[in-house]
Amino acid sequence: MSKEQDVESNIPKSFPPVVPDIREWPIYKMAKDREKLIDVVVKRTEDELFEHLSKGNGLLRNIADIYYQERVRLQENPWKVDPKDDPAFWKRVRNKLQRLAQPGHEDPEAVRALLHEIVERYTREVAGDFKEGTYNFARKFINFGFSRVFNAAQQGLFRGFRKQRMQLQEKMQLVGETEKLRELTKLGTVILVPTHFSNLDSIVIGWAIETLGLPAFTYGAGINLFGHPILAYFMSRLGAFRVDRRKKNKAYLTVLKSYSEEVLLRKGHMLFFPGGTRSRSGSLESRFKLGLLGTAIETQRKLLLEGNDNDHKIFIVPLVISYHSVLEGRGLIDEFLRQEGKEQFVLLQDDSESIRKNLSFAWKFFKSSSEMVFSVGEAMDLFGNKLDDEGNSIDKYGRVLDLRDYFRSNGNETNDPQRSHEYTRLLGQQLLERFQIENVVFSSHLVAFAAWQILLREKNGDIYRLLNVPEEDLFIPREEMLKTVDRLHVRLRELERNGRLRLAQHMHTDIRAIIEHGLKNIGVYHINQPLLRGKKGELLTQDLRLLYFYSNRLKGFDLEKYV
Amino acid sequence: MSDSHTSNPLFNEQPVGVIGSGNFGTVIANLLAENRNVWMYTRRQEVVDAIENARLHRGQQINPRIKAVTDLAEMARNCTLIFPMLPSKFFRDAMQQMGPHLTPAHILIHGTKGLDVQLPQFEAHDIREFKLGLHQVKRMSQVIAEESCVLRIGCISGPNLSGEISKHLPAGTVIASRFNEVIEEGKAALRSDRFMVFENNDLVGVEMAGVLKNILALGSGMVTGLGLGENARALMITRGWRELMRLGELFGSDKNAFMGLAGIGDMIATCSSPLSRNFDVGFRLAKGETLAQIIASMDEVAEGVNTVKTAMALIRHFGIHSPLIKSFHLVLFEDVPIKDAIKQLLSHKHGPDVDFL
């Protein structure tokens, strides 16, 4: 007991819980009502699909197509995580299809029942759960992990609590509109939209959500992550739902959409990685998968116009996470270069093995003295408008907007899917801009960018030519680095003044100190260093690809010409 | 008013708004008035008088269904479909005035073929060194989005010389918007048996084609004024078109729009017609007048002049090879005699013919 208190007191406690009683959390209530939720999702999906799939080739043929795609998946790309009875289930589906396709055996009821079976299987696979006990355990474990390792890393065994806590807050900073985010979780449903660089993102975001005193968020996690028994245990009890990127058939996608819609309707806060997967190149997201955002807009429309809950609002909050190091950076950039180099079809990999490696890396990550900044962006509604303290949408003149107007045409409320699709696209654009503005630039990003660009200039901007040069042959004179970083720093400060990005605190010092800080922190736990100091003060690299990866973080800010 | 009009159910609906009472604004208002009641905004009382009393403005008869108004707020309250038809340099001001009265229910379709440059000290920089990044140069649809909460935005663009449309000669135009709904609304309001309305979802492309083609209209005027012949004009336009498409791409426009009515269509009309203001500027420059003299004598802005300046600043910023625009800039703003600019232009290396499709 006393030990537990010990752990607790290491947690930064600046944010009290918004809703202290876990049983009041939407995610808890949904888990309690899980069976009914599944029923609703199945029913809605089935109705929508029935209408949609009955057109064209007819329901039977469309189910046969789904079967065919599933058979291809089972044969060509099976994953460890797939349920053991998958082949048996689809075999049964095939038998039923064959029977129903025979002349004289037409049976619309039976076809519909088959659709129901498939939809229910998908829904049960997707649906997440939430266990209070596991949550309480995880929150302690993660907090313990973070505070413990930071202290261990500093070898300060006899530090006072206050110092320990301060240190953690120093290392993992939550900046930006944190209070607003807390308020909004009370006022409506929040979709937190983070950047995605590392598999550890979900863990560190979990920590951030807990530290901010927010109720737990649910999110769609790649089904491959559930291949790892420990991860699977936690994720499936902490509200994550499963997303299988291999399944692209209409029935499965409709289940996902319908499930998300139901979560939003039940005021379940969600986490949505808009890039879809981790950034392969190391740059901020430049293209979005809009999936959930589209569902959110459609759900908001229904809430406003069709439901009786028309002041229930959905809010969007961007979150940019800045690291000095990305554990799996090397693997990501390799994949990026493979894809860029030749436009070949890349089979989605079962990467549960690499996840295991990542977890063992996690300890290194905890131990590294690296800092992390979570930049909570300004909240907006689904149309990119700002929000006042009551959660009302306001325009730039401070007027409260009636969101129903977005769905009105000539004074009438209309349902226009193409219009909603455009609203979704515009929201995606807004978020990309927000990511840039909320981005916190670190010293390591700056030195990587400067070094890579200097080397690249010598190869006339040809990335592949540069990547083919052996690392031993490359160096950057101290003076040139100094001058380049200086020019870039001046420009970055200008961009910060104009509100187009943010600089980390450690960036507000003199150039030499920034370079040293960057060199000390960049990719600390890689075996081969992306950037290091040579004997004569020049800069060297042991891993050009990693250098490229880290330099990409500053891509898209139009900085190249200042090199 | 004919019977077919009064039986049109649209007539019972709210009026359509037109902002701006220039040549093109007046033409569009008259076209709209064939289908709907129209409110036309103007700042000047004498224009209101001309419209309300004489029913004659800019040499055009004013349809009885057009009402002149001087209050943008009132227009916003009464019209959800509004056509801003203003010179680019007044555009942002007007949107700032109107912005506080617009709602997400509004649909705006503009007809302005110019760019908004956000830099108060635009004139103060050395014109030979001046650079602009994309965040400083905005399309009109971006200005609308920035100054209001309106998302449903479109534009109208095409070979639409006001003088010809006002004489009831046949013509066609393009309405572009990412929103099909905006295109439909715009089409329904503008359609007539002498004015064909085509649709395009590439708003950026249609906007940029309309803006940039003015550069070639200027050049075409110069070629004519100097008497360089049709070969030279064809050379200038074709090679110039390549430069324009490259610039359009910077803004994210698709190449297709440049091939349509708002691109090639509009270019053919403005590059061959003395009715075009931009053509006129180039022509008079070639005849020896200075830019200042020409601008002082015109009652409406030739958008192409500012577009050359903005385009050149972008070209410098992005390091694009764009010899023709550079020559126009030399002539317009750097006091280089036309003959020297042409000599310099002809000395350029010759590359492939078509490499932009």
CSV table of C-alpha atoms in Angstrom, one decimal, chain A residues 383 385 395-397 399 401-402 405-410 414 416 418-419 422-423 425-426 491 500 558 561, chain B residues 13-14 36 80 95-96 99-105 135 146-147 149 151-152 178-181 185 201 317:
chain,number,residue,atom,x,y,z
A,383,PHE,CA,-15.9,22.8,-40.3
A,385,ASN,CA,-14.4,27.0,-36.9
A,395,ASP,CA,-16.5,32.8,-36.8
A,396,LYS,CA,-13.5,35.1,-37.0
A,397,TYR,CA,-15.8,38.0,-36.0
A,399,ARG,CA,-20.4,35.4,-33.9
A,401,LEU,CA,-22.7,30.0,-35.9
A,402,ASP,CA,-25.7,27.7,-36.4
A,405,ASP,CA,-26.6,26.2,-41.9
A,406,TYR,CA,-23.9,24.0,-43.4
A,407,PHE,CA,-26.5,21.5,-44.4
A,408,ARG,CA,-29.0,24.1,-45.7
A,409,SER,CA,-29.5,25.0,-49.3
A,410,ASN,CA,-31.9,27.8,-50.3
A,414,THR,CA,-30.8,18.9,-47.5
A,416,ASP,CA,-26.0,15.9,-50.0
A,418,GLN,CA,-21.0,15.0,-52.1
A,419,ARG,CA,-21.2,18.2,-50.0
A,422,GLU,CA,-16.1,18.2,-49.5
A,423,TYR,CA,-16.5,19.3,-46.0
A,425,ARG,CA,-11.7,17.2,-47.4
A,426,LEU,CA,-11.7,20.8,-46.2
A,491,ARG,CA,14.1,32.0,-40.4
A,500,ARG,CA,3.5,29.5,-38.3
A,558,ASP,CA,9.8,26.0,-47.3
A,561,LYS,CA,16.3,27.9,-49.8
B,13,GLU,CA,-37.7,32.8,-53.9
B,14,GLN,CA,-35.1,35.1,-52.4
B,36,ARG,CA,-34.4,35.6,-60.7
B,80,THR,CA,-28.0,33.3,-49.9
B,95,MET,CA,-15.4,40.5,-48.0
B,96,GLN,CA,-14.2,42.0,-44.7
B,99,GLY,CA,-18.0,38.7,-43.6
B,100,PRO,CA,-19.7,39.5,-40.3
B,101,HIS,CA,-23.0,39.1,-42.0
B,102,LEU,CA,-22.4,35.9,-43.9
B,103,THR,CA,-23.4,32.5,-42.6
B,104,PRO,CA,-22.5,28.9,-43.5
B,105,ALA,CA,-25.8,28.8,-45.4
B,135,HIS,CA,1.1,32.0,-48.4
B,146,GLU,CA,-10.5,33.6,-44.9
B,147,GLU,CA,-12.8,36.5,-44.4
B,149,CYS,CA,-17.4,31.3,-42.5
B,151,LEU,CA,-17.3,27.1,-47.3
B,152,ARG,CA,-19.5,26.7,-50.4
B,178,ARG,CA,-15.6,21.5,-55.5
B,179,PHE,CA,-19.2,21.4,-54.5
B,180,ASN,CA,-21.6,20.0,-57.1
B,181,GLU,CA,-24.4,21.9,-55.2
B,185,GLU,CA,-27.3,26.6,-58.0
B,201,ASN,CA,-14.8,20.7,-60.2
B,317,HIS,CA,10.7,32.8,-55.1
